[in-house]
Short mmCIF file of C-alpha atoms in Angstrom, two decimals:
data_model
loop_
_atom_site.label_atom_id
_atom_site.label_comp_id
_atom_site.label_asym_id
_atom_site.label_seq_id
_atom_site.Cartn_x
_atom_site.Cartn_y
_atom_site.Cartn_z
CA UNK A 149 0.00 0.00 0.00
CA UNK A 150 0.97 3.07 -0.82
CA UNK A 151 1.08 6.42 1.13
CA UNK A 152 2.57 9.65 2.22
CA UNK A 153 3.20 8.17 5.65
CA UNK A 154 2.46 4.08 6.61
CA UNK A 155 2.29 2.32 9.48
CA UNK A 156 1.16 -1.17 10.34
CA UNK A 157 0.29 -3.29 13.28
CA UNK A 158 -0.25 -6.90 14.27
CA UNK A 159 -3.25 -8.29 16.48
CA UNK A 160 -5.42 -11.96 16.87
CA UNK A 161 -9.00 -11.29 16.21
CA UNK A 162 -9.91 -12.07 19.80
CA UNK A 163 -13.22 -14.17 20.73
CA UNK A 164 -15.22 -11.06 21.93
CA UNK A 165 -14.79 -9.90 18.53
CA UNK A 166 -16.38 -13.08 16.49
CA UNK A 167 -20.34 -13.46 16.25
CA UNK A 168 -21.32 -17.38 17.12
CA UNK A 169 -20.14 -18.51 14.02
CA UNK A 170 -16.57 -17.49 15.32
CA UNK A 171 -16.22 -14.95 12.48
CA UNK A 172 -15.31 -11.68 13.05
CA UNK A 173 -18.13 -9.23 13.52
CA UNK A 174 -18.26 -6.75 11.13
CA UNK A 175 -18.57 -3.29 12.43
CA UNK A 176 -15.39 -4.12 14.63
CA UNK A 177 -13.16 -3.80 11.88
CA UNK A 178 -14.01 -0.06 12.04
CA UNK A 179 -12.55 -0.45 15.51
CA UNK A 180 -9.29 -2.17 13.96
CA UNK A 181 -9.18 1.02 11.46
CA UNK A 182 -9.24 3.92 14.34
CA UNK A 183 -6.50 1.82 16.70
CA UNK A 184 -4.00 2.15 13.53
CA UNK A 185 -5.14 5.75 12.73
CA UNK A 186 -4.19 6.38 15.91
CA UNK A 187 -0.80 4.66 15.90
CA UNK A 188 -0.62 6.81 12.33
CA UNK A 189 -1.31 10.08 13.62
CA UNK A 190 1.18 9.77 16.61
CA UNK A 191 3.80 8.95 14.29
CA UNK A 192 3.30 11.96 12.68
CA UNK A 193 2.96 14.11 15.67
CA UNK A 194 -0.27 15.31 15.35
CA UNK A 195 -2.20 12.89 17.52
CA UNK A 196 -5.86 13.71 18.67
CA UNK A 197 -4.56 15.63 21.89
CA UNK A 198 -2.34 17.96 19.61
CA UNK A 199 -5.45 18.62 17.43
CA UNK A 200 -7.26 19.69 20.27
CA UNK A 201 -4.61 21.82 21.69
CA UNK A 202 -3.84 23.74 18.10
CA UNK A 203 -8.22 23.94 18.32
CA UNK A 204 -9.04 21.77 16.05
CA UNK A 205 -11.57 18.65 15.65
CA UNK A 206 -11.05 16.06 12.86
CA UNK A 207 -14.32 14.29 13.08
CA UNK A 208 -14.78 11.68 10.54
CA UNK A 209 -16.59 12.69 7.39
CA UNK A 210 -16.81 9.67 5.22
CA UNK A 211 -16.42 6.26 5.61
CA UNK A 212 -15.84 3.46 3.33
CA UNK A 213 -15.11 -0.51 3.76
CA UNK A 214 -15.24 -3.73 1.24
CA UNK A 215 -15.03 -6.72 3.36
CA UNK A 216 -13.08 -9.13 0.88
CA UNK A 217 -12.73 -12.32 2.94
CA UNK A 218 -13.95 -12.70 6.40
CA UNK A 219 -11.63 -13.05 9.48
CA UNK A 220 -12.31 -15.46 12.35
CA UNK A 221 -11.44 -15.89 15.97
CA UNK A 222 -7.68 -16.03 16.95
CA UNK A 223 -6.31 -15.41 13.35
CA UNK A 224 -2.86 -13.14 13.44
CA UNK A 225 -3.38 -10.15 11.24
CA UNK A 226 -1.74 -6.54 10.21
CA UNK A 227 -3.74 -3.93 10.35
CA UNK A 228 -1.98 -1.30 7.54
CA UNK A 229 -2.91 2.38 7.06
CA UNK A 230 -1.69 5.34 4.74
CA UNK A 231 -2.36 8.86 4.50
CA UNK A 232 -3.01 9.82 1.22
CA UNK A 233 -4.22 12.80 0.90
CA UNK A 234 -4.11 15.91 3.72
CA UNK A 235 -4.04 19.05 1.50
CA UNK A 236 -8.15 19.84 2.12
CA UNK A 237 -9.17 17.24 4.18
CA UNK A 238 -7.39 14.19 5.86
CA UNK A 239 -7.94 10.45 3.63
CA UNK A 240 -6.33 7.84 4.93
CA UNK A 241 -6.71 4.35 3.29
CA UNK A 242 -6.89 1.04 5.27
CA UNK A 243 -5.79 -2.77 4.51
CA UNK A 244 -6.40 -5.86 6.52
CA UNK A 245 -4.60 -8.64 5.79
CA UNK A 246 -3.18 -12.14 6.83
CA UNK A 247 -0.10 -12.37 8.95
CA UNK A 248 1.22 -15.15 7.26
CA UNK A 249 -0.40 -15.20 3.66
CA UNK A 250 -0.48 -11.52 3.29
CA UNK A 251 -4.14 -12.32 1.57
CA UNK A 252 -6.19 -9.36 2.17
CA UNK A 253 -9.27 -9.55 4.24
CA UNK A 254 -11.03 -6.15 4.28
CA UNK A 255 -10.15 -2.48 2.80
CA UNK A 256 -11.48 0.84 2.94
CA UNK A 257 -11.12 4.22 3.79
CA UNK A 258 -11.88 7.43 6.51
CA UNK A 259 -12.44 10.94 5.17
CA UNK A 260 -11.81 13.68 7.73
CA UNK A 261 -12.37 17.44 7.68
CA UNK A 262 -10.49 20.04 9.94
CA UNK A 263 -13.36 22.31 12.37
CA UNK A 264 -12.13 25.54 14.21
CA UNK A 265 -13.17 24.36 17.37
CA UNK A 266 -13.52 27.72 18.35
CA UNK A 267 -15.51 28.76 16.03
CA UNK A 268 -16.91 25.55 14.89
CA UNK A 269 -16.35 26.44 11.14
CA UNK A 270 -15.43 23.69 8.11
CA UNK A 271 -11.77 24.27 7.42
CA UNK A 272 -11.91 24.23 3.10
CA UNK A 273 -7.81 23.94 3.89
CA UNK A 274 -5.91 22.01 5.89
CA UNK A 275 -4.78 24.30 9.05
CA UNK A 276 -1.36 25.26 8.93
CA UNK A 277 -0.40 23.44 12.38
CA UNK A 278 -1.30 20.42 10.03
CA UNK A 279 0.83 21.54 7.16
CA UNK A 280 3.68 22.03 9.55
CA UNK A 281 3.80 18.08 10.55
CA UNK A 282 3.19 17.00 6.63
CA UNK A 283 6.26 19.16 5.18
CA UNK A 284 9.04 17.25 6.07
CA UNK A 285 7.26 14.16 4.59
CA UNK A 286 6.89 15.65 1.44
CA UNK A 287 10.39 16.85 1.24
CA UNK A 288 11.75 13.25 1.88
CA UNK A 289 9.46 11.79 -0.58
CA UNK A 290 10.87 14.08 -3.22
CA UNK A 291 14.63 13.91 -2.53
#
């Protein structure tokens, strides 16, 4: 997958997560999505916390999943997510896959848009605080 900035992680589906067929339940794979969009967003340095404290809220917009292949109880998978876009609102894309096969189990995608808290006014561009944290990715990925 591909991406201004990646990051991945491994879990097992654990049994609270599967319905009684011992497959995984499908609205917790939005779940899966916002625990690596979290490890994301810390890596860049602009975690929910610091979006608060610059004053501003990144609520979710738009969400979008295809569930390819199901997942069941105690399967090892990574979890993979990419920003892709950040210059007018923030798209990051997801992947789901197999630990061991690599065979991809569900996709998809969040859409989120910058609000002046204070003001609680769509941002059409990505505040400069944001900008700030993106810069240095885009110089790397051009050198």
């Amino acid at each position: 997958m591909k991406g201004l900035l990646l990051t991945e992680m491994e879990m097992v589906i654990p049994f609270h997560d599967v319905d009684s067929m011992g497959i995984t339940w499908h609205g917790n794979y939005l779940r899966y999505f916002e625990v690596v969009r979290c490890q994301l967003l810390d890596k860049l340095g602009y975690n929910y916390r610091t979006m608060l404290e610059s004053g501003y809220a990144w609520p979710i917009v738009d969400v979008q999943i295809k569930y390819v292949k199901s997942s069941t109880f105690d399967q090892k998978v990574k979890v993979i997510a990419a920003i892709v876009e950040w210059e007018n609102r923030l798209r990051i894309n997801y992947q789901i896959v197999d630990a061991q096969t690599n065979a991809r189990i569900t996709k998809g995608y969040t859409i989120q848009a910058a609000v002046e808290i204070a003001t609680q006014e769509l941002c059409f561009v990505t505040p400069e605080v944001f900008q700030q944290k993106i810069r240095p990715l885009l110089d790397e990925s051009q050198a």
